[in-house]
């Protein structure tokens, strides 16, 4: 059977080797490429005709099959051209760059009455039906989710090998050459196949967290959660920035165990049992048998519909965010992320995204293409620290870090965020609880602020829902938090707002240590912990300077400055300022300064913090406070 190959370089070279193995069954009649192919590469393949015009090549050679191993954005047009010329098609994965292109290809194949097979080779493994049999026979009980983990290293040259490498769009054309849509496309398609969700309509939505450490437009480190119309959630986490290669796998979680499918080597393992290896069919050979004798196609284009729904969700998602350089190891051939292999495995094991694991680089805030802050959603902390989401590190545009986490003097201080000493008798500040007439005491009263979900998110910030509760108790507060980084004429501003909604059904009381008898300790609300090692600290408002004079003041703004940075706090309302300089550097707003605050339904607060390089004067601080608040 005569075939032509479009794209003989790059991955196309693999097809040349496969054609050699199928000598006697197929004849390479022609090669369509814009670059010549060396005689050495064609050894054993005869003298195929060479042309840059695929339809004409098909017609002149009488080829029955066209193999397309060309860049992603060319798949649709070349497939349509080959089908129109009367050839069956084997197109390399991913099927196309857009869902619309996929639909064009699917429709053209149906109208021509010709086959269009997609090169998802892992779907030809005999291990796949075995995994589905194990699931159907209830080997691990009800399936609760499917995880995917993949960690490969790639040198920087991988992303410069062609003009389209690492691009989402090029000259207005969709490319979508990301980690999940190209090198780990097999992983996504295999997980969908395991779930029995392969055709159009199987995917209802996709949550995507896309990042890049390399200087590329697309993603090299990503995590997604796929929600299916009928089936368990799928979480896929992959990276091209690992320090070494691990074989990617799909893990099926059940109520009584798990099944691990290492799809690159066709191995299946149930729990801790023995590893079994299975054979794999060749998709080109299968297509030949389909054309010659009507054998069923293994990966007809329809079988990739759900994958294309996932790809489309990634294509229209916000552009990938950069991972700050201080998280990278730059000593090798390309940027590496220490610990990333374990992280993607944890995502697959716990069915959680990067942000849900509390990885700070997973929720960056950006200003002028720089990561100025990172947000930790689920810190791994003891309950005595009142675990809660926080911002750290927060940086000036010049890169100076102006927050601190878990300092030796107060290990429950966590960067910038919201912390309250007493909400309905529960400690959401951390550390010891002040008891009237007894002083600070270690009590079993600590609560947590639990990240529930992001309700909106982009490069400059996010909207988030949290629940405040004691472990084992019902939540007392639902918080809606909004955090955004805003560029200013000098530096940038953190815009931080939060609404606390009372869930108790009765008036809820907020207290501070001051309301219980500790004079001046009115802390509790928005709080910013600055680095203890900062030199030349100075605190001032427009009317006064020094900790003693500004602590407890109600001025519209307050500034805390070191030798090479300044923070200017401005807030709506008239909550007093809580200030520390001598003991440690920190500034906050006080919800319950000297009397308890009681609210029935909701409590709303908003603060802006100017983050600037250099030591600002009072007049400069006032101008920036006004700009940030406006």
Coordinates of C-alpha atoms in Angstrom, one line a residue:
X1 CA 0.0 0.0 0.0
X2 CA 1.4 3.3 -1.1
X3 CA 1.7 6.1 1.5
X4 CA 3.1 9.6 1.6
X5 CA 4.7 11.3 4.6
X6 CA 4.2 15.1 5.3
X7 CA 6.9 16.2 7.6
X8 CA 10.0 14.1 7.5
X9 CA 12.0 16.0 10.1
X10 CA 11.6 16.2 13.9
X11 CA 9.0 13.7 14.9
X12 CA 8.6 12.7 11.3
X13 CA 11.9 10.8 11.5
X14 CA 10.1 8.3 13.8
X15 CA 7.7 7.6 11.0
X16 CA 10.6 6.9 8.6
X17 CA 11.7 4.2 11.1
X18 CA 8.2 2.8 11.4
X19 CA 7.9 2.6 7.6
X20 CA 11.1 0.6 7.5
X21 CA 9.7 -1.8 10.0
X22 CA 6.6 -2.2 7.8
X23 CA 8.5 -2.8 4.6
X24 CA 6.5 -5.3 2.6
X25 CA 3.2 -4.0 3.8
X26 CA 3.6 -0.3 2.8
X27 CA 5.7 1.6 0.3
X28 CA 6.8 5.2 0.9
X29 CA 5.8 6.7 -2.4
X30 CA 6.4 10.4 -1.5
X31 CA 7.5 12.9 1.0
X32 CA 5.9 16.3 1.4
X33 CA 8.3 18.8 3.1
X34 CA 9.8 22.3 2.6
X35 CA 13.2 20.9 3.3
X36 CA 15.1 18.1 1.5
X37 CA 15.7 14.8 3.2
X38 CA 19.2 13.3 3.2
X39 CA 19.8 10.0 1.5
X40 CA 21.0 8.5 4.8
X41 CA 17.6 9.2 6.3
X42 CA 15.9 7.4 3.4
X43 CA 18.1 4.3 3.5
X44 CA 15.9 1.2 2.9
X45 CA 12.9 3.3 1.8
X46 CA 13.6 3.4 -1.9
X47 CA 13.4 6.7 -3.9
X48 CA 10.2 8.4 -2.8
X49 CA 9.0 11.4 -4.9
X50 CA 9.6 14.7 -3.2
X51 CA 7.2 17.7 -3.3
X52 CA 5.9 20.6 -1.2
X53 CA 2.4 20.2 -2.6
X54 CA 0.6 17.4 -0.7
X55 CA -2.6 17.0 -2.8
X56 CA -0.6 16.8 -6.0
X57 CA 1.8 14.4 -4.4
X58 CA -1.1 12.1 -3.4
X59 CA -2.6 12.2 -6.9
X60 CA 0.7 11.6 -8.7
X61 CA 1.8 8.7 -6.5
X62 CA -1.7 7.2 -6.0
X63 CA -1.1 7.0 -2.3
X64 CA -3.9 5.6 -0.2
X65 CA -2.6 7.0 3.1
X66 CA -1.2 10.4 4.1
X67 CA 0.8 10.6 7.3
X68 CA 0.9 14.1 8.8
X69 CA 3.8 14.7 11.2
X70 CA 3.8 18.5 10.8
X71 CA 3.5 21.4 13.2
X72 CA 0.2 21.5 15.2
X73 CA -1.4 24.5 13.4
X74 CA -1.0 22.8 10.0
X75 CA -2.9 19.6 10.9
X76 CA -6.3 20.8 9.9
X77 CA -5.6 22.2 6.5
X78 CA -3.3 19.4 5.5
X79 CA -5.8 16.8 6.7
X80 CA -8.5 18.4 4.6
X81 CA -6.2 18.6 1.6
X82 CA -5.3 15.0 1.9
X83 CA -8.9 13.8 2.3
X84 CA -10.0 15.9 -0.7
X85 CA -7.2 14.2 -2.7
X86 CA -8.7 10.8 -1.8
X87 CA -6.2 9.7 0.9
X88 CA -6.9 8.3 4.3
X89 CA -5.1 10.2 7.1
X90 CA -2.9 9.4 10.0
X91 CA -2.4 12.7 11.8
X92 CA 0.1 13.1 14.7
X93 CA -1.2 14.3 18.1
X94 CA -2.7 16.6 19.1
X95 CA -5.5 16.4 16.6
X96 CA -5.6 20.1 15.9
X97 CA -4.8 23.5 17.4
X98 CA -8.5 24.4 18.0
X99 CA -11.8 22.7 18.5
X100 CA -13.1 24.4 15.4
X101 CA -10.3 22.8 13.4
X102 CA -11.1 19.5 14.9
X103 CA -14.7 19.8 13.8
X104 CA -13.6 20.7 10.3
X105 CA -11.4 17.6 10.1
X106 CA -14.1 15.3 11.6
X107 CA -16.7 16.6 9.1
X108 CA -14.4 16.3 6.1
X109 CA -13.5 12.7 6.9
X110 CA -17.2 11.8 7.2
X111 CA -18.1 13.5 4.0
X112 CA -15.3 11.9 2.1
X113 CA -16.0 8.5 3.6
X114 CA -12.3 8.2 4.5
X115 CA -10.5 7.3 7.7
X116 CA -8.8 9.9 9.9
X117 CA -6.7 8.2 12.7
X118 CA -5.0 10.3 15.3
X119 CA -1.5 9.3 16.6
X120 CA -2.3 8.8 20.3
X121 CA -0.2 5.7 20.4
X122 CA -0.9 5.0 24.1
X123 CA -4.5 4.4 23.2
X124 CA -3.3 1.4 21.2
X125 CA -1.9 -0.4 24.3
X126 CA -3.6 -3.6 25.5
X127 CA -3.1 -2.3 29.0
X128 CA -5.9 0.3 28.5
X129 CA -8.7 -2.2 28.1
X130 CA -7.2 -4.2 31.0
X131 CA -7.4 -1.1 33.3
X132 CA -11.0 -0.6 32.2
X133 CA -11.8 -4.2 32.9
X134 CA -10.4 -4.0 36.4
X135 CA -12.5 -0.9 37.1
X136 CA -15.6 -2.6 35.7
X137 CA -15.1 -5.7 37.8
X138 CA -15.0 -3.5 41.0
X139 CA -11.4 -4.4 41.7
X140 CA -10.8 -1.2 43.7
X141 CA -14.4 -0.2 44.5
X142 CA -16.1 2.9 43.3
X143 CA -13.7 5.2 41.4
X144 CA -13.3 8.5 43.2
X145 CA -10.9 10.2 40.8
X146 CA -8.1 9.8 38.3
X147 CA -4.7 11.4 38.6
X148 CA -2.0 12.1 36.0
X149 CA 1.6 12.9 36.8
X150 CA 4.4 13.6 34.4
X151 CA 7.9 15.1 35.0
X152 CA 10.5 15.4 32.3
X153 CA 13.5 17.7 31.9
X154 CA 13.9 19.8 28.8
X155 CA 16.9 22.0 27.9
X156 CA 16.3 25.5 26.9
X157 CA 17.1 24.5 23.3
X158 CA 13.8 22.4 23.2
X159 CA 11.9 25.7 23.1
X160 CA 14.0 27.2 20.4
X161 CA 14.0 24.2 18.0
X162 CA 11.4 25.9 15.8
X163 CA 9.5 29.1 15.5
X164 CA 6.4 27.6 16.9
X165 CA 8.0 25.8 19.9
X166 CA 6.6 27.0 23.2
X167 CA 4.1 29.3 21.6
X168 CA 0.4 29.8 22.2
X169 CA -0.1 31.9 19.1
X170 CA 2.3 32.9 16.3
X171 CA 1.4 35.6 13.8
X172 CA -2.2 35.5 14.8
X173 CA -2.4 31.7 14.4
X174 CA -3.2 29.4 17.3
X175 CA -0.3 27.0 18.2
X176 CA -1.1 25.8 21.7
X177 CA 2.3 24.1 22.1
X178 CA 2.1 23.6 25.9
X179 CA 3.2 20.8 28.2
X180 CA -0.3 19.3 28.5
X181 CA -1.3 19.8 24.8
X182 CA 1.8 18.4 23.2
X183 CA 4.5 16.3 25.1
X184 CA 2.0 15.2 27.7
X185 CA -1.1 15.1 25.4
X186 CA -0.9 11.3 25.6
X187 CA -1.3 11.5 29.4
X188 CA -4.5 13.6 29.1
X189 CA -6.0 11.4 26.4
X190 CA -5.1 8.2 28.3
X191 CA -6.8 9.5 31.4
X192 CA -9.9 10.3 29.5
X193 CA -9.9 6.9 27.9
X194 CA -9.6 5.2 31.3
X195 CA -12.6 7.2 32.4
X196 CA -14.5 6.2 29.3
X197 CA -14.9 9.8 28.4
X198 CA -13.4 10.2 24.9
X199 CA -16.0 11.8 22.6
X200 CA -17.4 15.3 22.3
X201 CA -19.7 16.2 25.2
X202 CA -17.8 14.2 27.8
X203 CA -16.1 17.3 29.3
X204 CA -18.2 19.9 31.1
X205 CA -15.5 22.2 32.4
X206 CA -11.7 22.5 33.0
X207 CA -9.9 24.3 35.8
X208 CA -6.4 25.3 34.5
X209 CA -3.3 26.5 36.3
X210 CA -0.7 27.2 33.6
X211 CA 2.9 28.3 34.3
X212 CA 6.3 28.7 32.7
X213 CA 9.8 28.8 34.1
X214 CA 11.3 29.1 30.6
X215 CA 11.1 32.3 28.6
X216 CA 8.3 31.1 26.5
X217 CA 4.7 32.1 25.8
X218 CA 3.1 28.7 26.6
X219 CA 3.2 26.5 29.6
X220 CA 6.0 24.2 30.7
X221 CA 4.5 23.4 34.2
X222 CA 0.8 22.9 34.5
X223 CA -2.1 21.4 36.5
X224 CA -5.7 21.0 35.4
X225 CA -8.9 19.5 36.8
X226 CA -11.2 18.0 34.2
X227 CA -14.9 17.8 35.2
X228 CA -16.8 15.2 33.2
X229 CA -20.5 14.9 32.4
X230 CA -20.5 11.3 33.7
X231 CA -17.4 10.2 35.6
X232 CA -14.9 11.1 38.3
X233 CA -12.7 14.2 38.2
X234 CA -9.4 14.0 36.5
X235 CA -6.4 16.0 37.8
X236 CA -3.4 16.1 35.6
X237 CA -0.1 17.7 36.7
X238 CA 3.0 17.8 34.5
X239 CA 6.2 19.7 34.1
X240 CA 9.1 20.0 31.6
X241 CA 11.3 21.5 34.3
X242 CA 12.2 18.4 36.3
X243 CA 15.8 17.6 37.3
X244 CA 15.5 14.1 35.9
X245 CA 13.1 12.0 33.9
X246 CA 10.3 10.0 35.5
X247 CA 7.9 7.8 33.5
X248 CA 4.5 9.6 33.4
X249 CA 1.5 7.6 34.7
X250 CA -2.3 7.6 35.2
X251 CA -3.5 6.5 38.6
X252 CA -7.1 5.5 39.2
X253 CA -8.2 6.1 42.8
X254 CA -10.9 3.8 44.2
X255 CA -12.5 3.4 47.6
X256 CA -10.6 0.2 48.2
X257 CA -7.3 0.8 46.4
X258 CA -5.7 2.2 43.2
X259 CA -4.6 1.1 39.8
X260 CA -1.4 2.7 38.3
X261 CA -1.0 2.7 34.5
X262 CA 2.4 3.7 33.3
X263 CA 1.3 4.3 29.8
X264 CA 4.7 5.0 28.2
X265 CA 5.8 1.4 29.0
X266 CA 2.4 -0.3 29.0
X267 CA 2.6 -1.4 32.6
X268 CA -0.3 -1.9 35.0
X269 CA -0.1 -2.3 38.8
X270 CA -3.0 -2.8 41.2
X271 CA -2.1 -1.4 44.6
X272 CA 1.3 -2.8 45.7
X273 CA 0.9 -5.9 43.6
X274 CA 3.1 -7.1 40.8
X275 CA 3.7 -5.0 37.7
X276 CA 2.3 -6.5 34.5
X277 CA 3.4 -5.4 31.0
X278 CA 1.1 -5.5 27.9
X279 CA 1.7 -5.3 24.2
X280 CA 0.9 -2.3 22.0
X281 CA -0.5 -2.2 18.5
X282 CA 1.0 0.2 15.8
X283 CA -1.5 2.8 14.6
X284 CA 0.0 3.0 11.1
X285 CA -0.3 -0.8 10.7
X286 CA -3.8 -0.6 12.1
X287 CA -4.8 2.0 9.5
X288 CA -3.3 -0.1 6.7
X289 CA -5.4 -3.0 7.9
X290 CA -8.4 -0.8 8.1
X291 CA -8.0 0.4 4.5
X292 CA -7.1 -3.1 3.2
X293 CA -9.5 -5.3 5.1
X294 CA -11.9 -3.1 7.1
X295 CA -10.2 -3.6 10.5
X296 CA -11.7 -1.2 13.1
X297 CA -9.7 1.9 13.7
X298 CA -8.1 2.1 17.1
X299 CA -8.1 5.9 17.4
X300 CA -10.6 7.4 14.9
X301 CA -10.8 11.1 15.1
X302 CA -14.1 10.9 17.0
X303 CA -12.3 9.2 19.9
X304 CA -10.2 12.4 20.5
X305 CA -13.2 14.8 20.9
X306 CA -13.0 15.0 24.6
X307 CA -9.3 15.6 24.5
X308 CA -10.0 18.5 22.1
X309 CA -12.5 19.9 24.6
X310 CA -9.7 20.0 27.1
X311 CA -7.2 21.5 24.6
X312 CA -9.8 24.2 23.8
X313 CA -10.2 25.1 27.4
X314 CA -6.4 25.4 27.7
X315 CA -6.3 27.5 24.5
X316 CA -8.8 30.1 25.8
X317 CA -7.5 30.1 29.4
X318 CA -5.6 33.1 30.6
X319 CA -2.0 33.1 29.4
X320 CA 0.5 31.1 31.6
X321 CA 2.1 32.9 34.5
X322 CA 5.8 33.0 35.1
X323 CA 7.4 31.2 38.0
X324 CA 9.8 33.6 39.8
X325 CA 13.5 33.0 39.3
X326 CA 14.1 32.4 43.0
X327 CA 12.2 29.1 42.8
X328 CA 14.4 27.9 39.9
X329 CA 17.7 26.1 39.6
X330 CA 19.5 27.7 36.7
X331 CA 22.7 25.7 36.9
X332 CA 21.8 23.2 34.1
X333 CA 20.8 23.4 30.5
X334 CA 17.4 24.9 31.3
X335 CA 15.5 26.1 34.3
X336 CA 14.6 23.4 36.7
X337 CA 12.2 23.5 39.6
X338 CA 13.6 21.6 42.6
X339 CA 11.0 19.2 44.1
X340 CA 8.6 19.5 41.1
X341 CA 8.6 15.8 40.4
X342 CA 7.3 15.1 43.9
X343 CA 4.8 17.9 43.6
X344 CA 3.1 16.6 40.5
X345 CA 2.9 13.2 42.1
X346 CA 1.2 14.8 45.1
X347 CA -1.3 16.5 42.8
X348 CA -2.1 13.1 41.2
X349 CA -2.3 11.4 44.5
X350 CA -4.4 13.9 46.3
X351 CA -6.3 15.1 43.2
X352 CA -5.4 18.7 43.9
X353 CA -4.0 21.6 41.9
X354 CA -0.8 23.4 42.6
X355 CA -2.6 26.3 44.4
X356 CA -4.5 23.9 46.5
X357 CA -1.3 22.3 47.8
X358 CA -0.2 25.7 49.1
X359 CA 2.6 26.2 46.5
X360 CA 3.4 29.9 46.7
X361 CA 4.5 30.3 43.0
X362 CA 1.1 28.9 41.9
X363 CA -0.7 32.1 42.8
X364 CA 1.5 35.0 41.7
X365 CA 0.5 38.6 41.5
X366 CA 2.1 40.5 38.7
X367 CA 2.9 44.1 37.9
X368 CA 4.7 45.2 34.7
X369 CA 5.6 41.5 33.8
X370 CA 7.2 41.0 37.3
X371 CA 6.0 38.7 40.0
X372 CA 5.6 41.1 43.0
X373 CA 3.8 38.8 45.4
X374 CA 2.9 35.1 45.9
X375 CA -0.1 33.7 47.8
X376 CA 0.0 30.5 49.8
X377 CA -3.5 29.0 50.0
X378 CA -3.0 26.0 52.2
X379 CA 0.2 26.2 54.4
X380 CA 1.4 23.1 56.2
X381 CA 1.4 24.5 59.7
X382 CA 0.6 23.3 63.2
X383 CA -2.8 24.2 64.5
X384 CA -1.2 26.5 67.0
X385 CA -0.2 28.8 64.2
X386 CA -3.9 29.2 63.2
X387 CA -3.2 28.1 59.6
X388 CA -4.5 30.5 57.0
X389 CA -3.7 31.8 53.5
X390 CA -1.1 34.5 53.3
X391 CA 1.0 36.6 50.9
X392 CA 4.7 35.9 51.0
X393 CA 7.1 36.8 49.6
X394 CA 5.9 40.3 48.7
X395 CA 8.5 42.2 46.7
X396 CA 9.1 45.8 45.6
X397 CA 9.5 46.3 41.9
X398 CA 13.3 46.2 42.6
X399 CA 13.0 42.8 44.1
X400 CA 13.3 43.6 47.8
X401 CA 11.2 41.2 50.0
X402 CA 9.1 43.2 52.5
X403 CA 7.2 40.3 54.2
X404 CA 8.3 37.6 56.6
X405 CA 6.8 34.2 57.6
X406 CA 7.2 32.4 60.9
X407 CA 9.9 34.5 62.4
X408 CA 11.5 33.3 65.6
X409 CA 10.0 36.1 67.6
X410 CA 6.4 35.2 66.6
X411 CA 6.2 32.0 64.6
X412 CA 2.5 32.5 64.0
X413 CA 3.1 35.7 62.0
X414 CA 2.4 34.9 58.3
X415 CA 3.4 37.5 55.8
X416 CA 0.4 39.7 54.9
X417 CA -3.2 38.6 55.4
X418 CA -6.1 38.6 57.8
X419 CA -5.7 37.3 61.4
X420 CA -8.0 37.9 64.4
X421 CA -7.3 36.9 67.9
X422 CA -10.9 36.0 68.9
X423 CA -13.9 35.4 66.7
X424 CA -16.7 33.9 68.8
X425 CA -14.2 32.4 71.2
X426 CA -11.9 30.9 68.6
X427 CA -8.3 32.0 68.0
X428 CA -7.6 32.9 64.3
X429 CA -4.4 34.7 65.1
X430 CA -2.2 31.9 66.4
X431 CA 0.0 31.6 69.4
X432 CA -1.2 32.0 72.9
X433 CA -4.6 33.4 73.8
X434 CA -4.8 36.3 76.3
X435 CA -7.1 35.4 79.2
X436 CA -8.4 38.2 81.5
X437 CA -6.5 38.3 84.8
X438 CA -4.3 35.4 83.7
X439 CA -2.3 36.7 80.8
X440 CA -1.3 34.7 77.6
X441 CA -2.3 31.1 77.9
X442 CA -1.9 28.1 75.6
X443 CA -5.5 27.0 74.9
X444 CA -7.1 24.5 72.7
X445 CA -9.1 27.2 70.8
X446 CA -7.2 27.7 67.5
X447 CA -9.1 27.9 64.2
X448 CA -8.1 27.8 60.6
X449 CA -9.0 29.9 57.5
X450 CA -9.7 27.2 54.9
X451 CA -9.3 28.1 51.2
X452 CA -12.4 26.8 49.4
X453 CA -12.0 28.1 45.9
X454 CA -11.0 31.0 43.6
X455 CA -14.0 32.6 42.1
X456 CA -11.9 34.8 39.8
X457 CA -8.2 34.9 39.0
X458 CA -5.8 36.5 36.6
X459 CA -2.2 37.8 36.5
X460 CA -2.9 40.8 38.8
X461 CA -4.9 39.1 41.5
X462 CA -7.9 36.9 42.5
X463 CA -11.2 36.6 44.3
X464 CA -11.4 33.8 46.8
X465 CA -13.8 32.1 49.1
X466 CA -12.7 30.9 52.6
X467 CA -14.3 29.3 55.6
X468 CA -13.2 30.1 59.2
X469 CA -13.7 27.2 61.5
X470 CA -12.3 25.1 64.3
X471 CA -11.3 21.6 63.3
X472 CA -14.4 19.4 63.9
X473 CA -16.7 22.3 64.2
X474 CA -19.1 24.0 61.8
X475 CA -17.7 27.1 60.1
X476 CA -18.4 30.4 61.9
X477 CA -17.5 32.7 59.1
X478 CA -17.5 32.6 55.3
X479 CA -15.0 35.1 53.9
X480 CA -15.0 36.6 50.4
X481 CA -11.6 38.0 49.8
X482 CA -10.3 40.1 46.9
X483 CA -6.6 40.7 46.3
X484 CA -5.1 42.7 43.4
X485 CA -1.8 44.2 42.5
X486 CA -2.1 47.7 41.0
X487 CA 0.7 49.6 39.3
X488 CA 1.4 53.1 40.5
X489 CA 3.4 56.1 39.4
X490 CA 6.1 54.8 41.8
X491 CA 6.0 51.2 42.9
X492 CA 2.7 49.3 43.1
X493 CA -0.2 48.9 45.5
X494 CA -1.7 45.8 47.0
X495 CA -5.5 46.2 47.0
X496 CA -6.9 43.9 49.7
X497 CA -10.6 43.6 50.6
X498 CA -12.5 41.1 52.7
X499 CA -16.1 40.5 53.7
X500 CA -16.8 38.3 56.7
X501 CA -20.3 36.7 56.6
X502 CA -21.6 35.4 59.9
X503 CA -22.7 31.7 59.6
X504 CA -23.7 31.1 63.2
X505 CA -27.3 32.5 63.1
X506 CA -26.6 34.7 66.1
X507 CA -24.6 37.9 66.7
X508 CA -20.9 37.2 66.5
X509 CA -18.3 38.9 68.7
X510 CA -14.8 39.8 67.7
X511 CA -12.3 40.6 70.4
X512 CA -8.6 41.5 70.8
X513 CA -6.3 41.0 73.7
X514 CA -6.9 44.6 74.6
X515 CA -10.6 44.0 75.1
X516 CA -9.7 41.4 77.6
X517 CA -7.4 43.6 79.6
X518 CA -4.0 43.8 77.8
X519 CA -3.5 47.5 77.2
X520 CA -2.5 48.5 73.7
X521 CA -2.8 45.0 72.3
X522 CA -5.8 45.8 70.0
X523 CA -4.4 43.7 67.1
X524 CA -6.7 41.7 64.9
X525 CA -7.7 42.4 61.3
X526 CA -5.6 42.9 58.2
X527 CA -1.9 42.4 59.3
X528 CA 1.4 42.8 57.6
X529 CA 4.6 41.3 59.1
X530 CA 7.7 43.0 57.8
X531 CA 11.2 41.4 57.9
X532 CA 12.8 41.6 61.4
X533 CA 16.3 42.2 59.9
X534 CA 15.2 45.4 58.2
X535 CA 17.5 48.3 59.1
X536 CA 16.7 51.9 59.8
X537 CA 13.0 51.3 60.5
X538 CA 10.8 54.4 60.7
X539 CA 7.0 54.7 61.1
X540 CA 5.0 57.8 60.5
X541 CA 1.7 59.3 59.4
X542 CA 1.0 62.7 58.0
X543 CA 0.7 64.1 61.5
X544 CA 3.2 62.2 63.7
X545 CA 6.2 60.0 63.7
X546 CA 7.3 57.1 65.9
X547 CA 5.7 54.0 67.3
X548 CA 4.4 55.6 70.4
X549 CA 2.6 58.4 68.6
X550 CA 1.2 56.5 65.6
X551 CA 0.1 53.3 67.4
X552 CA -3.6 53.5 67.9
X553 CA -4.0 56.6 65.6
X554 CA -6.8 56.9 63.1
X555 CA -5.0 58.8 60.4
X556 CA -6.0 57.9 56.8
X557 CA -2.6 56.5 56.0
X558 CA 0.5 55.2 57.8
X559 CA 3.9 54.4 56.5
X560 CA 6.5 51.9 57.6
X561 CA 9.9 52.4 56.0
X562 CA 13.3 50.7 56.0
X563 CA 16.5 51.9 54.5
X564 CA 15.6 50.8 51.0
X565 CA 11.8 50.2 51.0
X566 CA 8.6 51.9 52.1
X567 CA 5.1 50.5 52.8
X568 CA 2.2 53.0 52.9
X569 CA -1.0 51.6 54.4
X570 CA -4.3 53.3 53.6
X571 CA -7.7 52.0 54.7
X572 CA -11.4 52.7 54.3
X573 CA -13.2 53.6 57.6
X574 CA -11.5 54.6 60.8
X575 CA -10.2 51.4 62.4
X576 CA -7.2 52.3 64.5
X577 CA -3.7 51.4 63.3
X578 CA -1.8 48.7 65.3
X579 CA 1.9 49.3 65.0
X580 CA 5.0 47.6 66.2
X581 CA 8.6 48.7 65.5
X582 CA 10.8 48.2 68.6
X583 CA 9.7 44.6 69.3
X584 CA 9.3 43.6 65.7
X585 CA 8.2 45.4 62.5
X586 CA 4.5 45.0 61.8
X587 CA 1.4 47.1 60.9
X588 CA -2.3 46.2 60.9
X589 CA -5.8 47.5 61.3
X590 CA -7.6 46.9 64.5
X591 CA -11.2 45.6 64.3
X592 CA -11.6 45.6 68.1
X593 CA -9.2 48.2 69.5
X594 CA -10.4 48.5 73.0
X595 CA -14.0 47.3 72.9
X596 CA -15.5 44.1 71.4
X597 CA -17.0 44.4 67.9
X598 CA -20.3 42.6 67.4
X599 CA -21.8 42.0 63.9
X600 CA -24.9 40.1 62.9
X601 CA -24.7 39.5 59.1
X602 CA -21.5 40.8 57.5
X603 CA -18.4 42.8 58.2
X604 CA -16.6 44.6 55.3
X605 CA -13.1 46.0 55.3
X606 CA -10.6 47.3 52.7
X607 CA -7.0 48.3 52.8
X608 CA -4.4 49.4 50.2
X609 CA -0.7 49.0 50.7
X610 CA 1.8 50.9 48.6
X611 CA 5.0 48.9 48.1
X612 CA 7.8 51.2 47.0
X613 CA 11.6 51.0 46.6
X614 CA 13.5 53.6 48.6
X615 CA 12.6 55.6 51.7
X616 CA 9.7 57.9 51.0
X617 CA 9.2 61.3 52.6
X618 CA 5.9 62.1 54.2
X619 CA 4.7 64.1 51.2
X620 CA 5.6 61.3 48.8
X621 CA 3.8 58.8 51.0
X622 CA 0.7 60.9 51.1
X623 CA 0.6 61.3 47.4
X624 CA 1.0 57.6 46.8
X625 CA -1.6 56.7 49.5
X626 CA -4.1 59.0 47.7
X627 CA -3.2 57.4 44.3
X628 CA -3.6 53.9 45.7
X629 CA -6.9 54.7 47.4
X630 CA -8.3 56.4 44.3

